[in-house]
Short mmCIF file of C-alpha atoms in Angstrom, two decimals:
data_model
loop_
_atom_site.label_atom_id
_atom_site.label_comp_id
_atom_site.label_asym_id
_atom_site.label_seq_id
_atom_site.Cartn_x
_atom_site.Cartn_y
_atom_site.Cartn_z
CA MET N 1 37.68 -105.85 -215.38
CA LYS N 2 40.19 -106.96 -212.36
CA ASN N 3 43.21 -105.15 -213.68
CA ASN N 4 41.23 -101.78 -214.31
CA HIS N 5 40.07 -102.55 -210.58
CA ILE N 6 43.22 -102.83 -209.36
CA LYS N 7 44.70 -99.59 -210.92
CA TYR N 8 41.50 -97.73 -210.21
CA LYS N 9 41.80 -98.71 -206.22
CA THR N 10 45.55 -97.82 -206.59
CA LEU N 11 44.63 -93.88 -207.78
CA MET N 12 42.30 -93.50 -205.11
CA LEU N 13 44.79 -94.88 -202.53
CA SER N 14 47.55 -92.62 -203.94
CA ALA N 15 46.57 -89.61 -201.98
CA VAL N 16 46.25 -91.58 -198.27
CA VAL N 17 49.22 -93.93 -198.61
CA PHE N 18 51.22 -90.95 -196.87
CA LEU N 19 49.57 -91.44 -193.71
CA ALA N 20 51.00 -94.98 -193.40
CA PHE N 21 54.87 -94.55 -195.03
CA GLY N 22 55.14 -90.41 -194.87
CA CYS N 23 56.84 -90.17 -191.31
CA LYS N 24 59.45 -92.78 -191.82
CA LYS N 25 62.92 -92.08 -192.97
CA THR N 26 63.78 -95.27 -194.97
CA LEU N 27 61.64 -97.66 -197.00
CA ASP N 28 62.41 -101.08 -198.20
CA ILE N 29 62.38 -100.07 -202.40
CA ASN N 30 61.22 -103.91 -202.55
CA VAL N 31 57.88 -103.06 -200.85
CA SER N 32 55.18 -101.37 -202.94
CA PRO N 33 53.45 -98.37 -200.80
CA ASN N 34 49.92 -99.39 -202.44
CA ASN N 35 50.53 -103.03 -201.19
CA PRO N 36 52.27 -102.35 -197.59
CA LEU N 37 53.27 -105.62 -195.52
CA ILE N 38 50.64 -106.86 -193.15
CA GLU N 39 52.88 -105.92 -190.12
CA THR N 40 53.46 -102.14 -191.65
CA THR N 41 49.85 -101.68 -192.30
CA THR N 42 47.35 -99.35 -190.64
CA PRO N 43 43.50 -98.84 -190.71
CA GLU N 44 44.46 -95.40 -192.31
CA VAL N 45 45.45 -97.20 -195.57
CA LEU N 46 43.43 -100.64 -195.18
CA PHE N 47 39.90 -99.01 -194.85
CA PRO N 48 39.89 -96.98 -198.09
CA SER N 49 41.03 -99.83 -199.75
CA ALA N 50 38.58 -101.84 -198.86
CA VAL N 51 36.02 -99.31 -199.66
CA ALA N 52 37.31 -98.78 -203.15
CA SER N 53 36.74 -102.61 -203.33
CA THR N 54 33.30 -102.04 -202.29
CA ALA N 55 32.50 -99.39 -204.20
CA GLY N 56 34.23 -100.93 -207.51
CA ARG N 57 31.98 -103.83 -207.53
CA VAL N 58 28.59 -102.81 -205.90
CA GLY N 59 28.93 -99.85 -208.24
CA GLY N 60 30.38 -101.27 -211.45
CA GLU N 61 29.77 -104.84 -212.46
CA LEU N 62 26.91 -105.66 -210.08
CA THR N 63 25.19 -102.29 -211.06
CA ILE N 64 24.99 -103.79 -214.33
CA LEU N 65 23.16 -106.92 -212.80
CA GLY N 66 20.92 -104.88 -210.88
CA GLY N 67 19.90 -102.43 -213.25
CA ILE N 68 19.07 -105.20 -215.65
CA TRP N 69 17.14 -107.08 -213.45
CA SER N 70 15.64 -104.11 -212.20
CA GLN N 71 14.32 -103.27 -215.63
CA TYR N 72 16.03 -99.93 -216.02
CA TYR N 73 17.96 -101.15 -219.40
CA THR N 74 18.37 -104.05 -221.29
CA GLN N 75 20.89 -105.63 -223.77
CA ALA N 76 21.37 -103.97 -226.98
CA ASN N 77 20.26 -105.76 -229.84
CA ALA N 78 23.66 -105.46 -231.79
CA SER N 79 25.74 -106.58 -229.06
CA ASN N 80 26.42 -109.48 -226.63
CA GLN N 81 28.28 -108.54 -223.48
CA TYR N 82 25.29 -108.73 -221.18
CA LYS N 83 22.97 -111.41 -222.70
CA THR N 84 23.29 -114.06 -220.26
CA ILE N 85 22.31 -111.66 -217.36
CA ASP N 86 19.38 -110.29 -219.41
CA ALA N 87 18.23 -113.93 -220.06
CA TYR N 88 18.25 -115.05 -216.45
CA ALA N 89 21.31 -117.64 -217.74
CA LEU N 90 23.99 -117.00 -215.34
CA THR N 91 26.16 -119.85 -214.23
CA ARG N 92 28.93 -120.37 -211.79
CA ASN N 93 31.14 -118.92 -214.33
CA ASP N 94 29.73 -115.60 -214.10
CA LEU N 95 30.62 -112.77 -211.84
CA ASN N 96 33.66 -114.57 -210.00
CA GLY N 97 35.73 -111.39 -209.86
CA SER N 98 32.90 -109.27 -207.87
CA TYR N 99 32.53 -112.44 -205.39
CA ASN N 100 36.33 -112.70 -205.04
CA GLU N 101 37.06 -109.08 -204.43
CA LEU N 102 34.50 -108.49 -202.07
CA PHE N 103 35.82 -111.21 -200.16
CA SER N 104 39.29 -111.23 -200.08
CA GLY N 105 39.59 -107.53 -200.90
CA ALA N 106 37.05 -105.55 -199.32
CA LEU N 107 35.68 -108.03 -196.58
CA ALA N 108 39.58 -108.69 -195.59
CA ASP N 109 40.79 -105.36 -195.57
CA TYR N 110 37.75 -104.40 -193.38
CA GLN N 111 38.43 -107.23 -190.83
CA LEU N 112 42.27 -106.36 -190.54
CA ALA N 113 41.43 -102.80 -190.47
CA ILE N 114 38.89 -103.55 -187.22
CA ASN N 115 41.58 -105.65 -185.70
CA LEU N 116 44.38 -103.32 -185.94
CA ALA N 117 41.79 -100.54 -184.90
CA VAL N 118 40.75 -102.35 -181.45
CA ALA N 119 44.42 -103.52 -180.90
CA LYS N 120 45.35 -99.89 -179.91
CA SER N 121 41.74 -98.67 -179.24
CA ASP N 122 40.76 -96.43 -182.31
CA TRP N 123 37.24 -97.04 -182.05
CA ARG N 124 36.61 -94.44 -185.05
CA TYR N 125 37.94 -96.79 -187.33
CA ASN N 126 36.28 -99.69 -185.75
CA LEU N 127 33.28 -98.39 -186.46
CA MET N 128 33.98 -97.23 -189.86
CA ALA N 129 35.26 -100.34 -191.02
CA THR N 130 32.72 -102.37 -189.06
CA VAL N 131 29.84 -100.57 -190.54
CA MET N 132 31.09 -101.11 -194.27
CA LYS N 133 31.66 -104.34 -193.36
CA ALA N 134 28.16 -105.11 -192.54
CA TYR N 135 27.27 -103.29 -195.86
CA THR N 136 29.42 -105.56 -197.92
CA TYR N 137 28.59 -108.47 -196.06
CA GLN N 138 24.69 -107.73 -196.58
CA VAL N 139 25.04 -107.34 -200.17
CA LEU N 140 26.68 -111.00 -200.43
CA VAL N 141 24.13 -112.53 -198.30
CA ASP N 142 21.10 -110.71 -200.29
CA LEU N 143 22.82 -112.33 -203.46
CA TYR N 144 23.63 -115.36 -202.38
CA ASP N 145 21.60 -116.18 -199.17
CA LYS N 146 24.34 -118.10 -197.69
CA VAL N 147 28.06 -116.98 -196.81
CA PRO N 148 31.02 -118.11 -195.25
CA TYR N 149 30.86 -115.70 -192.18
CA THR N 150 31.43 -117.04 -188.29
CA GLU N 151 34.43 -119.10 -189.90
CA ALA N 152 35.53 -116.39 -192.26
CA LEU N 153 38.48 -113.80 -192.91
CA LYS N 154 40.82 -116.08 -190.58
CA GLY N 155 43.42 -116.27 -193.63
CA LEU N 156 45.51 -119.40 -193.41
CA ASP N 157 43.94 -120.37 -190.22
CA ASN N 158 40.64 -121.55 -192.45
CA LEU N 159 40.72 -121.78 -196.32
CA GLN N 160 37.50 -123.41 -195.95
CA PRO N 161 34.93 -121.59 -193.91
CA LYS N 162 31.81 -123.10 -193.29
CA PHE N 163 28.55 -121.39 -195.12
CA ASP N 164 26.47 -119.99 -192.68
CA ASP N 165 22.84 -119.16 -193.19
CA GLY N 166 21.48 -115.54 -194.19
CA TYR N 167 19.91 -114.79 -190.73
CA THR N 168 22.89 -116.03 -188.73
CA VAL N 169 24.72 -113.67 -190.63
CA TYR N 170 22.28 -110.34 -189.95
CA VAL N 171 22.14 -111.31 -186.63
CA GLY N 172 26.23 -111.49 -186.14
CA LEU N 173 26.46 -108.07 -188.33
CA LEU N 174 23.91 -106.09 -186.18
CA ALA N 175 25.97 -107.31 -182.94
CA GLU N 176 29.00 -106.18 -184.67
CA ILE N 177 27.43 -102.85 -185.44
CA ASN N 178 26.02 -102.40 -181.95
CA ALA N 179 29.41 -103.15 -180.15
CA ALA N 180 31.09 -100.78 -182.14
CA LEU N 181 28.25 -98.13 -181.44
CA ALA N 182 28.66 -98.78 -177.82
CA LYS N 183 32.52 -97.44 -177.92
CA ASP N 184 33.91 -94.09 -177.74
CA TYR N 185 34.49 -93.13 -181.05
CA LEU N 186 33.24 -89.50 -180.53
CA SER N 187 35.85 -87.88 -178.21
CA VAL N 188 38.91 -87.67 -180.54
CA PRO N 189 38.38 -86.42 -183.99
CA LEU N 190 40.22 -87.75 -187.15
CA ASN N 191 42.83 -85.53 -187.89
CA SER N 192 43.27 -83.69 -191.42
CA ASP N 193 45.26 -86.49 -192.97
CA GLN N 194 42.80 -89.23 -191.48
CA GLN N 195 39.91 -87.53 -192.83
CA LYS N 196 41.05 -87.82 -196.19
CA THR N 197 41.12 -91.45 -195.86
CA ASP N 198 37.20 -91.18 -195.15
CA PHE N 199 35.78 -91.03 -198.99
CA LEU N 200 32.28 -91.03 -197.32
CA PHE N 201 31.64 -88.38 -194.96
CA GLY N 202 35.48 -86.71 -194.66
CA GLY N 203 35.67 -87.97 -190.99
CA ASP N 204 32.44 -86.67 -189.79
CA MET N 205 31.72 -89.61 -187.24
CA ASP N 206 27.95 -88.32 -186.07
CA LEU N 207 27.12 -89.00 -189.96
CA TRP N 208 28.60 -92.87 -189.55
CA THR N 209 26.74 -92.81 -186.30
CA LYS N 210 23.64 -92.23 -188.75
CA PHE N 211 24.92 -94.47 -191.25
CA ALA N 212 25.26 -97.26 -188.74
CA ASN N 213 21.60 -96.81 -187.69
CA THR N 214 20.11 -96.42 -191.04
CA LEU N 215 21.85 -99.79 -192.20
CA LYS N 216 20.37 -101.29 -189.08
CA LEU N 217 17.04 -99.99 -189.92
CA LYS N 218 17.46 -101.41 -193.71
CA MET N 219 18.56 -104.67 -192.31
CA TYR N 220 15.24 -105.06 -189.77
CA LEU N 221 13.03 -103.92 -192.85
CA ARG N 222 14.56 -106.84 -194.94
CA MET N 223 13.50 -109.35 -192.11
CA VAL N 224 9.68 -108.32 -192.28
CA ASN N 225 8.62 -111.30 -193.92
CA ALA N 226 10.96 -114.39 -192.80
CA LYS N 227 11.33 -112.89 -188.98
CA PRO N 228 8.45 -110.56 -188.31
CA ALA N 229 8.90 -110.10 -184.71
CA GLU N 230 12.66 -109.46 -184.60
CA ALA N 231 12.43 -107.06 -187.40
CA GLN N 232 9.46 -105.21 -185.13
CA ALA N 233 11.69 -105.62 -181.91
CA GLY N 234 14.69 -104.33 -183.68
CA ILE N 235 12.95 -101.50 -185.35
CA THR N 236 11.11 -100.53 -182.24
CA LYS N 237 14.36 -100.32 -180.39
CA LEU N 238 16.14 -98.15 -182.64
CA TYR N 239 12.98 -95.37 -182.34
CA THR N 240 12.84 -96.07 -178.51
CA ASP N 241 16.60 -95.07 -178.27
CA GLY N 242 16.12 -92.23 -179.98
CA ALA N 243 18.11 -93.36 -183.19
CA ASN N 244 18.65 -90.43 -185.98
CA PHE N 245 18.80 -91.55 -189.49
CA LEU N 246 20.47 -90.46 -192.29
CA THR N 247 19.38 -87.10 -194.18
CA THR N 248 22.19 -86.99 -196.57
CA GLY N 249 23.51 -90.13 -198.64
CA ALA N 250 26.16 -92.39 -197.87
CA GLY N 251 28.46 -93.23 -200.59
CA ILE N 252 30.93 -91.71 -202.95
CA ALA N 253 30.08 -88.77 -205.09
CA THR N 254 33.35 -87.22 -205.62
CA PHE N 255 35.06 -89.12 -208.78
CA GLU N 256 37.57 -86.86 -210.75
CA GLY N 257 36.14 -88.30 -213.96
CA THR N 258 39.78 -89.19 -215.23
CA PRO N 259 40.47 -92.81 -216.15
CA ASP N 260 40.41 -95.54 -213.49
CA ASN N 261 38.92 -92.59 -211.25
CA SER N 262 35.60 -92.15 -212.58
CA ASN N 263 32.55 -93.85 -211.66
CA PRO N 264 33.06 -97.65 -211.78
CA PHE N 265 29.67 -98.60 -213.93
CA TYR N 266 30.95 -96.09 -216.33
CA GLU N 267 34.40 -97.21 -216.21
CA TYR N 268 33.11 -101.11 -216.32
CA ASN N 269 30.51 -100.37 -219.14
CA VAL N 270 31.82 -97.44 -221.09
CA ARG N 271 35.68 -97.01 -220.94
CA ARG N 272 36.42 -100.39 -220.60
CA LEU N 273 34.39 -101.86 -223.52
CA ASN N 274 35.17 -98.51 -225.72
CA THR N 275 31.48 -98.26 -226.67
CA THR N 276 28.72 -96.25 -225.12
CA THR N 277 25.44 -98.32 -226.59
CA ASN N 278 25.51 -101.58 -224.86
CA LEU N 279 22.68 -100.76 -222.64
CA ARG N 280 19.54 -99.52 -223.97
CA ALA N 281 16.46 -98.25 -222.45
CA SER N 282 13.82 -100.51 -220.93
CA LYS N 283 10.14 -99.79 -221.89
CA THR N 284 9.31 -101.27 -218.24
CA PHE N 285 11.20 -98.25 -216.96
CA THR N 286 10.73 -95.59 -219.87
CA SER N 287 6.84 -96.29 -220.13
CA TRP N 288 6.35 -95.69 -216.15
CA LEU N 289 8.55 -92.19 -216.73
CA VAL N 290 6.76 -91.01 -219.70
CA GLU N 291 3.14 -92.15 -218.12
CA ASN N 292 3.75 -89.97 -215.12
CA ASN N 293 5.48 -87.02 -216.76
CA ASP N 294 8.35 -87.73 -215.07
CA PRO N 295 11.55 -85.29 -215.58
CA ARG N 296 14.08 -87.61 -214.51
CA VAL N 297 13.92 -89.35 -218.05
CA ASN N 298 15.93 -86.81 -219.46
CA TYR N 299 18.48 -87.10 -216.80
CA TYR N 300 18.16 -90.92 -216.90
CA PHE N 301 17.99 -91.25 -220.58
CA GLY N 302 19.15 -87.72 -221.92
CA THR N 303 15.79 -87.01 -223.92
CA ALA N 304 11.94 -86.66 -222.76
CA ASN N 305 10.97 -89.11 -225.45
CA PRO N 306 13.24 -92.36 -225.31
CA VAL N 307 13.28 -94.63 -227.94
CA PRO N 308 12.81 -98.18 -225.70
CA MET N 309 13.81 -101.78 -226.41
CA ASN N 310 11.12 -104.55 -224.80
CA GLN N 311 13.16 -106.11 -222.10
CA GLY N 312 15.68 -108.69 -223.16
CA ASP N 313 14.42 -108.55 -226.62
CA TYR N 314 17.97 -108.69 -228.03
CA THR N 315 17.23 -111.03 -230.51
CA ALA N 316 14.86 -109.16 -232.59
CA THR N 317 15.63 -108.53 -236.17
CA ALA N 318 15.36 -104.88 -237.96
CA VAL N 319 11.92 -106.34 -239.75
CA GLU N 320 10.52 -107.39 -236.16
CA GLN N 321 11.77 -103.97 -234.48
CA PRO N 322 12.85 -101.61 -236.56
CA THR N 323 13.04 -98.91 -233.81
CA TYR N 324 15.66 -100.72 -232.11
CA ALA N 325 18.53 -99.70 -233.96
CA GLY N 326 18.30 -96.42 -232.77
CA ALA N 327 16.88 -97.04 -229.57
CA THR N 328 17.93 -94.82 -226.76
CA VAL N 329 21.42 -95.35 -224.51
CA PHE N 330 21.21 -95.12 -220.74
CA ALA N 331 23.01 -92.02 -219.59
CA GLN N 332 26.14 -92.34 -217.86
CA THR N 333 29.31 -89.83 -216.91
CA ALA N 334 32.26 -90.65 -215.45
CA LYS N 335 31.52 -88.61 -212.15
CA ASP N 336 28.41 -90.05 -211.22
CA PRO N 337 28.17 -91.20 -207.56
CA VAL N 338 27.86 -94.52 -206.14
CA TRP N 339 25.29 -94.64 -203.34
CA PHE N 340 25.56 -97.18 -200.47
CA ILE N 341 22.16 -95.63 -198.97
CA SER N 342 20.93 -92.44 -200.60
CA ALA N 343 19.00 -89.73 -198.70
CA ALA N 344 15.86 -90.58 -200.21
CA GLU N 345 16.26 -94.19 -199.39
CA SER N 346 16.63 -93.21 -195.83
CA TYR N 347 13.34 -91.26 -195.56
CA TRP N 348 11.51 -93.78 -197.22
CA MET N 349 12.65 -96.36 -194.86
CA GLN N 350 11.76 -94.51 -192.09
CA ALA N 351 8.47 -94.12 -193.79
CA GLU N 352 7.64 -97.74 -194.02
CA ALA N 353 9.02 -98.25 -190.34
CA LEU N 354 6.36 -95.68 -189.17
CA GLU N 355 3.66 -96.89 -190.95
CA ARG N 356 4.38 -100.74 -189.80
CA TYR N 357 5.09 -100.01 -186.28
CA PHE N 358 3.94 -96.96 -185.00
CA GLY N 359 0.64 -96.42 -186.72
CA GLY N 360 1.60 -94.13 -189.74
CA ALA N 361 2.50 -91.05 -187.59
CA GLY N 362 4.90 -89.14 -189.55
CA ALA N 363 4.83 -91.49 -192.66
CA GLU N 364 3.30 -88.86 -194.88
CA ALA N 365 6.22 -86.29 -194.01
CA MET N 366 9.04 -89.06 -194.25
CA TYR N 367 7.43 -90.01 -197.66
CA GLN N 368 7.59 -86.30 -199.17
CA ASN N 369 11.18 -85.96 -197.69
CA GLY N 370 12.06 -89.07 -199.62
CA VAL N 371 10.82 -87.40 -202.96
CA ARG N 372 12.52 -84.26 -202.53
CA ALA N 373 15.60 -85.82 -201.52
CA ALA N 374 15.04 -88.16 -205.19
CA PHE N 375 14.67 -85.08 -207.06
CA ALA N 376 17.49 -82.88 -205.27
CA GLN N 377 19.91 -85.89 -205.66
CA VAL N 378 19.58 -85.77 -209.89
CA GLY N 379 19.05 -81.53 -209.76
CA LEU N 380 15.68 -81.30 -210.45
CA GLY N 381 14.37 -80.23 -206.96
CA ASP N 382 12.25 -77.72 -208.20
CA GLU N 383 10.39 -80.20 -210.91
CA ILE N 384 8.59 -82.57 -208.49
CA PRO N 385 5.47 -83.49 -210.48
CA SER N 386 2.36 -82.27 -207.90
CA ASP N 387 0.95 -85.71 -207.73
CA TYR N 388 4.21 -87.49 -206.51
CA LEU N 389 3.99 -85.43 -202.74
CA LYS N 390 0.54 -86.73 -202.17
CA TYR N 391 0.71 -89.52 -199.73
CA PRO N 392 -2.52 -92.02 -199.46
CA THR N 393 -2.90 -91.68 -195.76
CA SER N 394 -6.58 -93.23 -195.85
CA ALA N 395 -4.86 -96.20 -198.03
CA THR N 396 -4.42 -99.77 -196.91
CA PHE N 397 -0.94 -100.38 -195.72
CA GLU N 398 -0.08 -102.52 -199.05
CA GLU N 399 -1.06 -99.18 -201.19
CA LYS N 400 1.28 -96.97 -199.07
CA LEU N 401 3.77 -99.63 -199.31
CA LYS N 402 3.48 -99.72 -203.05
CA GLN N 403 4.05 -96.09 -203.42
CA ILE N 404 6.73 -95.95 -201.25
CA ILE N 405 8.68 -98.92 -203.26
CA VAL N 406 7.99 -97.78 -206.80
CA GLN N 407 9.05 -94.38 -205.92
CA LYS N 408 11.98 -96.07 -204.65
CA TRP N 409 12.81 -98.22 -207.99
CA ALA N 410 12.22 -94.65 -210.01
CA SER N 411 15.21 -93.26 -207.91
CA PHE N 412 17.58 -96.15 -208.05
CA ALA N 413 18.57 -96.37 -211.75
CA GLY N 414 22.44 -96.03 -212.21
CA SER N 415 24.95 -96.93 -209.38
CA HIS N 416 22.45 -97.82 -206.72
CA SER N 417 20.50 -99.99 -209.14
CA LEU N 418 21.04 -103.50 -207.35
CA GLU N 419 18.65 -101.81 -204.40
CA ALA N 420 15.82 -101.98 -206.47
CA PHE N 421 16.08 -105.84 -207.52
CA PHE N 422 16.27 -106.65 -203.74
CA GLU N 423 13.42 -104.39 -202.70
CA GLN N 424 11.58 -105.74 -205.29
CA GLN N 425 12.17 -109.34 -203.85
CA ARG N 426 11.33 -108.33 -200.14
CA THR N 427 8.13 -106.43 -201.41
CA GLY N 428 6.80 -107.09 -204.55
CA TYR N 429 6.81 -103.99 -206.20
CA PRO N 430 6.72 -102.77 -208.94
CA LYS N 431 4.32 -105.82 -209.55
CA LYS N 432 5.14 -108.70 -212.16
CA SER N 433 3.20 -108.10 -215.20
CA ALA N 434 1.18 -110.88 -216.41
CA VAL N 435 1.83 -110.11 -219.90
CA TYR N 436 4.85 -108.96 -222.24
CA SER N 437 5.46 -105.12 -222.92
CA THR N 438 4.61 -105.48 -226.60
CA ASP N 439 0.59 -105.85 -225.19
CA LEU N 440 -0.42 -102.51 -225.55
CA ASP N 441 -4.01 -103.15 -224.38
CA ASN N 442 -3.05 -104.99 -221.01
CA TYR N 443 0.81 -104.00 -219.81
CA VAL N 444 1.02 -101.45 -217.20
CA PRO N 445 3.44 -99.10 -217.55
CA GLY N 446 6.43 -99.88 -214.76
CA GLU N 447 5.08 -103.59 -214.03
CA TRP N 448 8.36 -106.07 -214.53
CA VAL N 449 8.06 -108.39 -217.28
CA PHE N 450 9.52 -111.99 -218.07
CA SER N 451 12.81 -111.16 -220.39
CA LYS N 452 11.69 -112.14 -224.00
CA ASN N 453 14.77 -114.52 -224.22
CA GLY N 454 14.44 -115.48 -220.58
CA VAL N 455 15.42 -119.65 -219.97
CA THR N 456 13.68 -119.64 -216.51
CA ALA N 457 9.87 -120.79 -217.27
CA GLY N 458 8.49 -117.74 -216.44
CA LEU N 459 10.17 -116.79 -213.08
CA LEU N 460 11.96 -113.80 -212.11
CA PRO N 461 15.47 -114.55 -210.81
CA LYS N 462 15.88 -113.86 -206.99
CA ARG N 463 19.62 -114.66 -206.14
CA LEU N 464 22.81 -116.04 -207.63
CA VAL N 465 24.59 -118.97 -208.26
CA PHE N 466 27.64 -119.78 -206.22
CA PRO N 467 30.66 -118.72 -208.46
CA ALA N 468 33.29 -121.62 -209.60
CA SER N 469 36.14 -119.64 -207.52
CA SER N 470 34.08 -120.82 -204.43
CA ARG N 471 32.91 -124.43 -205.39
CA ASP N 472 36.43 -125.23 -206.90
CA ARG N 473 38.26 -124.13 -203.65
CA ASN N 474 35.83 -124.53 -200.61
CA SER N 475 34.02 -128.22 -200.14
CA ASN N 476 31.66 -126.43 -197.70
CA THR N 477 29.88 -124.68 -200.77
CA PRO N 478 25.98 -125.35 -200.59
CA ALA N 479 24.34 -127.57 -203.12
CA GLU N 480 23.30 -125.21 -206.33
CA VAL N 481 19.52 -124.28 -206.36
CA PRO N 482 18.08 -122.37 -209.04
CA ILE N 483 18.33 -118.64 -209.39
CA THR N 484 14.61 -118.42 -209.16
CA THR N 485 14.78 -119.48 -205.67
CA LYS N 486 14.12 -116.73 -203.21
CA VAL N 487 16.67 -115.65 -200.47
CA TRP N 488 15.67 -116.39 -196.94
CA TRP N 489 13.95 -112.68 -196.42
CA GLY N 490 12.33 -113.10 -200.01
CA LYS N 491 8.56 -112.79 -199.89
#
């Protein structure tokens, strides 16, 4: 995966290298333009490189993790690629590449871009890099609970940074975003070449403002269980200040579909492995889609009647489960987008915030906007089931929250699936089933089940263990805890 990811980043960067080197009359032939010296690099080169790292890992290997743990798909019983994920049997030797790349690739590049941008008062790249740094850090905190932050990203000055608790990291990131928003990043637009380095919004700084506000909203909502007063104060201030939130997705939706310039989930799971059949439809997800006559079943699985596997049941024999040999494959294409925050997600977060802190005024409209955006995202804007737009205005808060979060779950399959895993840990929705999905009399479609081959005594995973690459190199790595231990904001 590492070699493929390097080539993937290089291809995405080839279009923007001119910005750093195109005006030089001479160029050292021993210096690769795709790996410029630190003293000659610029935010224009560093920023897209970092975004490629974030998208490549969050939208690739971690999407497979999130999709299996969110029970969209499951390990095929005729292959072995993802059995340890589906059995909750991950160890310190797993997922090292994503941890390393997000720190040494993405975060290191974001921080250097910020340093260089601040040095020349370029508040545009300062905001862009700060927001993406915060997004990337949040993913790591939400997976590992504690990560190096206050002493991190200092290069040779500190090779053994301490690990900070998740709340400290969140507070620090929110402060960094606020500081970047306070600068004048609007008065000087990005030029046409610089706009090409912004894979998300093409240089539209108003959209970067909305992305920053929406990311802050998400971070405050993450805090509602552990730090309710801080969450309420932060969200109230966003609304009091008149913050605008995303009405379009923040992500990369321009993959060409060619080798190494494809959706990273597709690149990792299909092209790299030279097979399309590793991930099969999970009954957890398909049962809910079919039960609700949801037309997205065709988008996700290519058929209105997918043949599923029960989650984690990859050891079943052909005699025990004769339909598994023909179980439906999760549909992927090389041009699928990678979303950091989707438009639907933004609307649904606003609906939740309005219910929590503003008496529900406007929540129904935001919920409905979320449903419309979710269906529009997959090209089915005219096929929304009528029941989906009905909002339970007279229901309890928990009933409303359940409806919001389950709709989120139904929309996140694909390269946004990790977010569904996080949201279930925060809210408890979809609920965990008391029975396995083979219990036809008692199983409720869509409720999460404990994997048939799970090794965690009936408990669902809630985090990752620290990788060997950290434990072997940094003596400050915290003691290992079970992956069933909730992270700091978990319910």
